[in-house]
Coordinates of C-alpha atoms in Angstrom, one line a residue:
D18 CA 117.3 -58.4 126.6
S19 CA 119.2 -56.4 128.9
P20 CA 117.3 -53.3 128.6
V21 CA 114.1 -54.9 129.2
P22 CA 112.6 -54.7 132.8
I23 CA 113.0 -58.1 134.7
F24 CA 109.4 -59.3 136.2
P25 CA 109.4 -61.9 138.8
I26 CA 107.0 -64.9 138.4
Y27 CA 107.2 -67.3 141.5
D28 CA 106.4 -71.0 141.2
S29 CA 105.0 -72.5 144.4
E30 CA 106.7 -75.5 144.2
G31 CA 109.0 -77.5 146.3
L32 CA 110.4 -76.2 149.8
R33 CA 110.9 -72.6 149.3
G34 CA 109.3 -72.1 145.8
V35 CA 111.0 -70.8 143.1
L36 CA 111.5 -67.1 141.4
N37 CA 111.6 -67.1 137.5
N38 CA 113.2 -63.7 136.7
T39 CA 111.9 -63.0 133.2
R40 CA 112.5 -60.0 131.0
Y41 CA 108.9 -58.4 130.1
P42 CA 108.4 -55.4 128.4
Q43 CA 105.2 -53.3 129.7
P44 CA 104.0 -50.6 127.8
G45 CA 106.5 -47.8 127.9
D46 CA 109.3 -49.7 128.5
A47 CA 112.3 -50.3 126.6
N48 CA 112.7 -53.0 124.2
P49 CA 114.6 -55.7 123.3
I50 CA 117.7 -55.0 120.7
V51 CA 117.2 -56.4 117.5
K52 CA 119.2 -56.9 114.7
I53 CA 119.2 -59.8 111.5
G54 CA 122.1 -61.9 110.5
F55 CA 122.7 -64.0 107.7
V56 CA 125.2 -67.3 108.4
K57 CA 126.3 -70.0 106.2
A58 CA 126.1 -73.7 107.4
D59 CA 129.8 -73.9 108.6
G60 CA 128.9 -71.6 111.2
V61 CA 131.7 -68.9 110.0
N62 CA 131.2 -65.1 109.3
I63 CA 127.9 -63.5 110.1
T64 CA 126.5 -60.7 108.0
W65 CA 124.5 -58.4 109.5
G66 CA 122.1 -56.3 107.5
D67 CA 122.2 -53.2 107.5
F68 CA 119.5 -51.8 110.4
D69 CA 120.1 -49.4 113.3
S70 CA 120.0 -51.5 116.2
T71 CA 120.1 -49.0 118.8
I72 CA 116.5 -47.8 117.9
D73 CA 113.0 -48.7 118.4
Q74 CA 112.1 -51.3 116.1
Y75 CA 110.0 -54.1 115.0
F76 CA 110.9 -57.2 112.6
G77 CA 108.0 -59.2 111.1
I78 CA 108.0 -62.7 109.1
P79 CA 110.9 -62.7 106.7
V80 CA 110.4 -63.9 103.6
W81 CA 113.2 -65.6 101.1
Q82 CA 113.4 -64.9 97.4
Y83 CA 113.5 -68.1 95.3
D84 CA 117.4 -67.7 94.4
S85 CA 118.2 -67.6 98.1
K86 CA 120.5 -64.2 97.5
T87 CA 117.9 -61.8 98.5
L88 CA 115.2 -61.6 101.7
F89 CA 112.4 -59.3 101.8
L90 CA 111.8 -58.6 105.4
P91 CA 108.8 -56.4 107.4
W92 CA 109.5 -53.5 109.3
A93 CA 107.8 -51.4 111.4
N94 CA 108.2 -48.4 113.8
R95 CA 108.0 -48.6 117.4
D96 CA 104.8 -46.9 117.7
Q97 CA 103.3 -49.8 115.0
N98 CA 102.0 -47.0 112.0
N99 CA 104.6 -47.5 109.4
L100 CA 105.5 -50.3 107.9
K101 CA 108.2 -50.9 105.9
V102 CA 109.4 -53.7 103.6
Y103 CA 113.4 -54.1 102.8
Q104 CA 115.0 -56.0 100.4
I105 CA 118.3 -57.1 101.9
D106 CA 121.9 -58.7 99.6
V107 CA 122.3 -61.7 102.1
N108 CA 126.1 -61.9 101.2
T109 CA 126.4 -57.6 101.9
G110 CA 123.7 -56.9 104.4
K111 CA 122.6 -54.2 102.3
T112 CA 119.1 -53.4 102.6
K113 CA 116.8 -51.2 99.7
E114 CA 113.2 -49.9 100.6
V115 CA 110.5 -51.4 98.0
Y116 CA 107.6 -50.8 100.1
D117 CA 106.2 -47.7 102.7
E118 CA 102.8 -47.5 104.1
K119 CA 101.7 -45.3 106.8
Q120 CA 98.3 -45.8 108.7
K121 CA 96.5 -43.0 111.3
A122 CA 95.9 -45.7 113.8
W123 CA 97.9 -49.2 113.5
I124 CA 99.1 -51.8 111.3
S125 CA 100.0 -55.5 112.6
L126 CA 103.3 -57.4 111.6
D127 CA 101.1 -60.4 112.8
E128 CA 99.8 -61.1 109.8
T129 CA 101.9 -64.1 108.6
N130 CA 101.3 -63.2 104.6
I131 CA 101.7 -60.0 104.1
I132 CA 104.7 -60.6 101.3
T133 CA 104.1 -62.8 98.4
L134 CA 106.5 -63.4 96.1
L135 CA 106.2 -64.1 92.2
N136 CA 108.9 -66.9 91.8
D137 CA 109.8 -65.4 88.4
Q138 CA 111.1 -62.5 90.3
T139 CA 109.4 -59.9 88.5
G140 CA 107.3 -58.7 91.6
F141 CA 105.5 -59.4 94.8
I142 CA 102.0 -58.9 96.6
I143 CA 101.2 -56.8 99.3
R144 CA 98.4 -57.9 101.9
S145 CA 96.9 -54.7 103.2
D146 CA 94.1 -52.8 105.1
K147 CA 95.1 -49.5 103.9
D148 CA 91.6 -49.0 102.0
G149 CA 89.9 -50.1 105.2
W150 CA 89.6 -53.9 103.9
M151 CA 92.5 -57.0 103.3
N152 CA 93.1 -56.2 100.0
L153 CA 96.4 -57.2 97.8
Y154 CA 98.3 -54.8 95.8
L155 CA 101.0 -55.8 93.2
Y156 CA 104.2 -54.3 92.7
D157 CA 107.8 -55.0 90.7
M158 CA 110.8 -55.6 92.1
N159 CA 112.1 -52.5 92.6
G160 CA 108.8 -51.2 94.7
K161 CA 107.4 -49.4 91.9
F162 CA 103.5 -49.8 92.2
K163 CA 101.7 -52.0 89.1
N164 CA 97.9 -52.2 90.4
E165 CA 95.0 -53.2 92.5
I166 CA 94.5 -56.9 92.3
T167 CA 91.5 -57.0 94.6
S168 CA 89.6 -53.8 96.1
G169 CA 86.4 -53.0 97.5
L170 CA 84.4 -54.6 100.7
G171 CA 85.4 -57.8 102.2
D172 CA 88.9 -59.1 103.6
V173 CA 91.2 -60.9 101.2
N174 CA 91.8 -64.3 103.8
E175 CA 94.8 -66.4 102.0
I176 CA 96.5 -66.8 98.7
L177 CA 96.1 -70.3 97.7
F178 CA 97.6 -70.4 94.2
I179 CA 99.5 -68.0 91.3
D180 CA 99.4 -69.6 88.2
E181 CA 103.2 -68.9 87.7
N182 CA 103.8 -71.0 84.2
S183 CA 102.6 -68.0 82.7
K184 CA 104.6 -65.0 83.3
S185 CA 102.3 -62.6 81.7
E186 CA 100.3 -60.0 83.9
K187 CA 97.0 -62.4 82.9
R188 CA 98.4 -65.5 85.2
L189 CA 95.7 -66.3 87.8
L190 CA 95.7 -66.2 91.1
I191 CA 93.6 -68.1 93.6
F192 CA 92.4 -66.8 97.0
T193 CA 90.1 -67.1 99.6
A194 CA 88.1 -63.8 100.7
S195 CA 85.3 -62.8 102.9
K196 CA 83.7 -60.6 100.0
E197 CA 80.0 -61.9 99.8
N198 CA 79.9 -61.8 103.7
S199 CA 81.9 -60.9 106.2
M200 CA 81.0 -64.2 108.0
R201 CA 81.9 -66.4 105.7
T202 CA 85.0 -67.2 103.5
D203 CA 84.6 -67.7 99.8
L204 CA 86.8 -69.0 96.8
Y205 CA 87.7 -66.6 94.2
S206 CA 90.2 -66.3 91.3
V207 CA 91.1 -63.0 89.5
Q208 CA 94.2 -62.1 87.0
L209 CA 97.3 -60.1 88.5
D210 CA 96.4 -57.4 86.3
G211 CA 93.1 -57.2 88.3
K212 CA 90.8 -58.2 85.9
N213 CA 88.3 -60.6 85.6
F214 CA 87.7 -61.1 89.5
K215 CA 85.5 -64.3 90.0
R216 CA 83.6 -66.1 92.5
L217 CA 84.5 -70.0 92.7
S218 CA 82.4 -71.3 95.4
F219 CA 78.4 -71.2 95.4
G220 CA 75.6 -70.7 97.4
E221 CA 75.5 -68.8 100.9
Y222 CA 77.6 -71.3 102.7
N223 CA 80.9 -70.4 104.6
H224 CA 83.8 -72.6 102.5
E225 CA 86.7 -74.1 104.0
I226 CA 88.9 -74.9 101.1
E227 CA 91.9 -77.4 100.5
V228 CA 93.9 -77.3 97.3
S229 CA 94.4 -80.3 95.3
P230 CA 98.3 -80.5 93.7
G231 CA 98.6 -78.2 90.5
A232 CA 95.1 -76.3 91.6
Q233 CA 93.3 -78.1 89.4
F234 CA 90.5 -78.7 92.0
F235 CA 89.6 -77.6 95.3
A236 CA 87.7 -79.7 97.8
S237 CA 85.2 -77.2 100.0
T238 CA 83.8 -78.1 103.0
Y239 CA 80.9 -75.8 102.9
S240 CA 77.9 -75.3 105.4
N241 CA 76.2 -72.5 106.8
H242 CA 74.3 -71.8 110.8
S243 CA 71.1 -73.8 109.5
D244 CA 72.8 -76.5 106.8
A245 CA 75.2 -78.7 107.8
G246 CA 76.1 -78.7 104.2
G247 CA 78.6 -81.6 102.7
I248 CA 82.0 -81.4 100.7
A249 CA 82.0 -80.1 96.9
I250 CA 84.7 -80.8 94.2
I251 CA 85.3 -77.5 92.5
D252 CA 87.1 -77.0 89.6
R253 CA 89.4 -73.5 88.1
N254 CA 85.9 -72.5 86.4
G255 CA 84.1 -72.9 89.5
K256 CA 81.9 -76.0 88.1
Q257 CA 80.9 -78.4 90.7
Q258 CA 82.5 -81.6 89.6
K259 CA 81.4 -83.8 93.0
I260 CA 79.5 -83.2 95.7
F261 CA 79.3 -85.1 98.9
G262 CA 76.0 -84.7 101.0
L263 CA 75.7 -84.7 104.6
K264 CA 72.1 -85.1 104.4
N265 CA 72.4 -89.1 105.4
L266 CA 73.1 -87.7 109.1
L267 CA 69.9 -88.0 109.8
L268 CA 69.7 -84.7 111.7
N269 CA 65.9 -84.2 112.1
D270 CA 65.8 -87.4 113.9
Y271 CA 67.6 -85.6 116.5
N272 CA 66.1 -83.2 118.9
I273 CA 69.0 -80.5 117.7
P274 CA 68.5 -76.9 119.5
V275 CA 67.7 -74.0 116.5
V276 CA 70.1 -71.6 115.9
K277 CA 69.4 -68.0 114.4
L278 CA 72.0 -65.7 112.8
F279 CA 70.6 -62.3 112.7
T280 CA 72.1 -58.5 112.9
V281 CA 70.9 -55.6 116.0
K282 CA 71.7 -52.0 114.6
S283 CA 74.2 -50.2 117.0
D284 CA 73.1 -47.5 119.5
D285 CA 74.3 -44.9 117.2
G286 CA 73.7 -46.6 114.1
L287 CA 76.2 -46.9 112.1
F288 CA 76.6 -51.2 112.8
D289 CA 74.7 -54.3 111.9
L290 CA 76.4 -56.1 114.6
P291 CA 76.0 -59.9 114.2
V292 CA 74.7 -62.1 116.6
E293 CA 73.9 -66.3 117.0
I294 CA 71.4 -67.7 119.3
T295 CA 71.1 -71.5 120.1
F296 CA 67.4 -71.3 121.3
P297 CA 66.3 -73.6 124.8
A298 CA 65.0 -76.9 123.6
N299 CA 61.0 -76.8 123.6
F300 CA 61.6 -72.5 123.6
D301 CA 58.8 -71.1 124.5
S302 CA 58.7 -67.4 124.3
T303 CA 56.3 -66.5 126.3
K304 CA 58.7 -67.6 129.3
K305 CA 62.0 -66.0 131.0
Y306 CA 65.3 -67.9 130.5
P307 CA 68.5 -67.1 131.2
V308 CA 71.6 -65.7 128.8
M309 CA 74.9 -67.5 128.4
V310 CA 77.4 -65.1 126.4
N311 CA 80.7 -66.6 125.2
I312 CA 83.3 -64.0 124.0
Y313 CA 86.8 -63.1 123.3
G314 CA 85.7 -59.6 121.8
G315 CA 89.7 -58.6 120.9
P316 CA 90.4 -56.1 117.8
N317 CA 89.8 -58.3 114.7
A318 CA 88.8 -61.7 116.2
K319 CA 85.5 -62.8 115.4
N320 CA 83.1 -64.9 117.2
I321 CA 80.7 -65.8 114.5
T322 CA 81.3 -67.5 111.3
D323 CA 78.3 -68.4 109.5
D324 CA 79.0 -72.0 109.6
Y325 CA 77.5 -75.4 111.0
S326 CA 78.9 -76.3 114.5
L327 CA 77.2 -79.0 116.8
Y328 CA 78.8 -79.3 120.2
P329 CA 77.7 -81.3 122.7
Q330 CA 77.8 -78.5 125.6
T331 CA 75.7 -76.5 123.7
I332 CA 73.0 -79.3 122.8
W333 CA 73.4 -79.6 126.7
W334 CA 72.8 -76.3 127.9
A335 CA 69.7 -76.1 125.6
Q336 CA 68.6 -78.8 127.2
E337 CA 68.5 -77.1 130.7
G338 CA 66.7 -74.0 129.2
I339 CA 69.5 -71.7 128.8
V340 CA 69.7 -69.2 125.8
Q341 CA 73.3 -68.9 124.5
V342 CA 74.4 -65.8 122.6
T343 CA 77.3 -65.4 120.4
M344 CA 78.2 -61.8 119.2
D345 CA 80.5 -59.5 117.2
H346 CA 81.0 -55.7 118.4
R347 CA 82.1 -53.3 115.7
A348 CA 86.1 -53.8 116.0
S349 CA 85.7 -57.6 115.6
G350 CA 86.6 -57.4 112.5
Q351 CA 83.1 -57.9 110.9
F352 CA 83.1 -54.5 109.3
G353 CA 87.1 -54.1 108.3
K354 CA 89.4 -51.6 109.4
R355 CA 86.9 -48.8 109.5
G356 CA 85.3 -50.7 112.4
A357 CA 88.7 -52.1 114.0
E358 CA 89.9 -48.5 114.2
Y359 CA 86.9 -47.5 117.0
M360 CA 89.3 -49.2 119.3
Y361 CA 92.1 -47.1 118.2
R362 CA 93.4 -45.7 121.9
D363 CA 90.1 -47.1 123.9
L364 CA 90.3 -51.0 124.2
G365 CA 87.2 -51.9 125.8
H366 CA 84.6 -49.1 125.3
W367 CA 83.0 -50.2 122.1
E368 CA 83.2 -53.9 123.0
V369 CA 81.3 -53.7 126.3
T370 CA 78.8 -51.2 124.5
D371 CA 77.9 -52.8 121.3
Y372 CA 77.1 -56.5 123.6
A373 CA 75.2 -54.4 126.1
T374 CA 72.7 -53.0 122.8
V375 CA 72.6 -56.8 121.7
I376 CA 71.5 -58.0 125.1
K377 CA 68.9 -55.1 125.7
Y378 CA 67.7 -56.3 122.1
L379 CA 67.0 -59.2 123.2
E380 CA 65.7 -57.9 126.7
S381 CA 63.3 -56.3 124.7
K382 CA 61.5 -59.5 123.3
G383 CA 60.3 -60.3 126.7
W384 CA 61.8 -64.3 126.8
V385 CA 65.3 -62.8 128.6
N386 CA 65.3 -63.1 132.5
E387 CA 67.4 -59.7 133.2
K388 CA 68.2 -61.0 136.3
K389 CA 70.5 -63.7 134.8
V390 CA 72.6 -62.7 132.0
C391 CA 76.0 -64.4 132.5
I392 CA 79.5 -63.7 130.5
S393 CA 82.5 -65.7 130.6
G394 CA 85.6 -65.4 128.4
F395 CA 89.3 -66.1 128.7
S396 CA 92.5 -63.4 128.1
Y397 CA 91.3 -60.8 126.0
G398 CA 87.4 -62.2 127.0
G399 CA 88.3 -62.5 130.4
Y400 CA 89.2 -58.8 130.3
V401 CA 85.9 -58.1 128.7
T402 CA 84.0 -60.3 130.8
C403 CA 85.5 -58.6 134.2
L404 CA 84.4 -54.9 132.2
A405 CA 81.4 -56.3 131.5
L406 CA 80.1 -56.9 135.4
T407 CA 82.1 -53.1 136.3
K408 CA 81.5 -50.8 133.4
G409 CA 78.7 -53.0 132.1
S410 CA 77.2 -53.7 135.3
G411 CA 73.3 -53.5 135.5
V412 CA 73.2 -55.3 132.0
F413 CA 75.4 -58.5 132.7
T414 CA 75.0 -59.9 135.8
H415 CA 77.3 -62.8 136.0
G416 CA 81.0 -63.7 134.5
I417 CA 83.3 -66.5 134.2
A418 CA 86.7 -64.3 133.6
G419 CA 89.8 -66.6 133.2
G420 CA 93.8 -65.1 132.6
S421 CA 92.3 -61.6 132.1
V422 CA 94.0 -58.8 131.5
V423 CA 92.6 -55.9 134.1
D424 CA 95.1 -52.8 133.0
W425 CA 96.5 -52.2 129.8
S426 CA 99.4 -51.0 131.7
L427 CA 100.1 -54.6 132.7
Y428 CA 100.3 -56.2 130.0
D429 CA 103.2 -56.5 127.0
N430 CA 103.7 -53.7 125.3
I431 CA 103.9 -54.3 121.2
Y432 CA 100.2 -55.7 121.5
T433 CA 98.9 -52.9 123.7
E434 CA 101.0 -49.9 122.4
R435 CA 99.5 -51.5 118.9
Y436 CA 96.0 -50.3 120.1
M437 CA 96.4 -47.4 122.9
D438 CA 100.2 -46.2 122.4
K439 CA 102.1 -45.5 125.2
P440 CA 101.0 -44.7 128.6
I441 CA 103.1 -41.2 128.8
D442 CA 100.5 -40.5 125.3
N443 CA 97.5 -41.7 126.0
V444 CA 96.6 -41.6 130.0
E445 CA 92.9 -40.9 129.7
G446 CA 92.4 -44.1 127.4
Y447 CA 94.4 -46.3 129.8
K448 CA 92.5 -44.7 132.9
S449 CA 89.4 -45.4 130.9
S450 CA 89.9 -49.0 129.8
S451 CA 91.0 -50.6 132.9
V452 CA 88.8 -52.5 135.0
L453 CA 90.1 -50.9 138.1
T454 CA 88.6 -47.5 137.3
Y455 CA 84.7 -49.2 137.6
A456 CA 85.6 -51.5 140.5
D457 CA 83.1 -49.5 142.6
K458 CA 80.4 -50.1 139.8
Y459 CA 80.8 -54.1 140.5
K460 CA 77.2 -55.7 140.6
G461 CA 76.5 -59.6 140.3
K462 CA 78.5 -62.5 140.8
L463 CA 82.1 -62.3 139.1
L464 CA 84.5 -65.8 139.2
L465 CA 88.1 -65.0 138.7
V466 CA 90.1 -67.5 137.2
H467 CA 94.1 -67.1 136.7
G468 CA 97.2 -69.4 136.5
T469 CA 99.5 -68.5 139.3
S470 CA 102.7 -68.9 136.8
D471 CA 101.0 -67.5 133.7
D472 CA 104.0 -65.7 131.6
N473 CA 101.6 -64.1 129.1
V474 CA 98.6 -62.3 131.3
H475 CA 100.3 -62.4 134.7
V476 CA 98.2 -63.2 137.7
Q477 CA 99.4 -59.8 139.0
N478 CA 96.3 -58.9 137.0
T479 CA 93.6 -60.9 138.6
L480 CA 95.3 -60.1 142.2
Q481 CA 95.0 -56.1 141.6
L482 CA 91.6 -56.7 140.6
V483 CA 90.9 -58.5 143.3
K484 CA 92.5 -55.9 146.0
A485 CA 89.7 -53.5 143.9
L486 CA 87.2 -55.2 144.8
Q487 CA 88.0 -56.1 148.5
D488 CA 88.8 -53.1 148.9
K489 CA 85.1 -51.9 148.0
K490 CA 84.0 -54.6 150.2
K491 CA 82.6 -56.7 147.2
D492 CA 81.2 -60.1 146.6
F493 CA 83.5 -62.2 144.2
E494 CA 85.0 -65.6 143.7
L495 CA 88.5 -67.1 142.5
M496 CA 90.2 -69.8 141.8
L497 CA 94.3 -70.3 141.5
Y498 CA 95.5 -72.8 139.7
P499 CA 99.3 -73.2 140.7
T500 CA 102.3 -73.9 138.2
G501 CA 99.1 -72.9 135.6
K502 CA 100.1 -70.9 132.8
H503 CA 97.7 -69.0 130.3
G504 CA 95.6 -72.0 130.3
W505 CA 96.2 -75.6 131.4
G506 CA 95.7 -79.0 130.8
G507 CA 95.3 -82.2 132.7
N508 CA 93.2 -82.6 136.2
Q509 CA 93.3 -78.6 136.7
G510 CA 91.4 -78.7 133.2
K511 CA 88.9 -80.5 134.3
H512 CA 88.6 -78.8 137.9
Y513 CA 88.0 -75.4 135.7
S514 CA 85.3 -77.4 133.4
N515 CA 83.8 -78.6 136.7
L516 CA 84.2 -75.3 138.3
S517 CA 82.1 -73.5 135.8
N518 CA 79.4 -76.0 135.3
E519 CA 79.3 -75.5 139.1
F520 CA 79.3 -71.7 138.6
I521 CA 76.2 -72.0 135.9
Y522 CA 73.9 -74.6 138.3
K523 CA 74.3 -72.8 141.2
Y524 CA 73.7 -69.2 140.1
I525 CA 72.1 -69.3 136.8
L526 CA 69.9 -72.4 137.0
E527 CA 69.8 -72.6 140.7
K528 CA 69.4 -76.5 141.0
P529 CA 71.5 -79.3 141.9
I530 CA 74.1 -80.4 139.3
P531 CA 73.0 -83.7 137.9
D532 CA 74.7 -86.4 138.5
G533 CA 76.9 -87.9 136.1
V534 CA 78.3 -84.2 134.8
L535 CA 81.2 -83.5 136.9
K536 CA 83.9 -85.5 135.4

């Protein structure tokens, strides 16, 4: 870590406080020096992998071959647009490249299942979005491409089972994917040679899958936004062996908010943006309602899944007369890598653009109070919230932003450079993606919240935005949580919940907070 610049984190506790000097590489900074080694349990004689530790490089999650003599290691360059997989001999440290992939934008090493090894040592499976969607590809142990296992639209999420009793390429692979609908997960089977692709799950539902020992049966907890569904036992052929329905919950006996899922065409006509609305109780389309939007908004981070969810707070806000909106932009993962690449070197723009498109569409229906459109989020969601009330001001009127990045030059380099490249190579992109650039456009009411000891998104971010807004003589609200990191629990967590509720009652509902709401 010695090449990495030091970032000071101040802890206010005690008589004089404590200064924690941490190594934190920001965009463009030097990275830690990394290498990989092998040592036996006796702690004697380390064997180092044959990598040049003087160059910028990232290592992903390694995978042991079943004989424990070989390790497979994902590797990426500093620009994170070249993925390689190395086979390493653990006794000698010698490396052999068995896979090489390049993309024009980025390849994420965050994926935990890039490599799946066959236990008969005949080959391995790569999960990659190089064709625009996450699909599976089969290679032999020397890295020779054999065939596509899956292809086409929709992401493969997880390999659940490979029938290792057969060594034939007709052996069965069972996996989950979003092939039918990007907002749902289904269960599928296919042979390793890519033939006999079959959907095993059923209906227009999202399926959460558990696998039985030996993978003869699968338990699916299924539902969609309007149907609580149940639990189904499915066999390998997709036959439903047993259904445990949830109809006995008698949901119709209660005043459950109406939820609708639909799409809104993006401004440029290229994408059908998913939108989920929870309507107020006794909704009347002739009246005007305030809107609450809760988002995260990061690359490949969907907000919407077409499943059934019922939360007390959602019901509460519906009873209080708030339209609750969840939505996804073009780069959320709903449209695969083709959509996500819009974010490349330009974070923030399409998130705010697509979100504003949805709000304007809803306003055109006549039942939205345009003066009360509140957006809230934490971390990346805090960033988008801050951007919505600056760059997107005029559409969004109120915001609650927690743990926010406000300028990508202040965040860590592996995440930021993946999407933005280094600052020296993308000067305009860093400027246009910074909330600070649009401080003079700020309108409405923004509540900024941050933990002072946050070692992920430093409080430096919020403080720089505070200074920028003060310089522009803008009015906003601020709450700091001393010693709080990237999120906080206990009484500070309750305080944050109360603070958010009070903000909504004061500015969105414009009425006193009811007795018993505060914890």
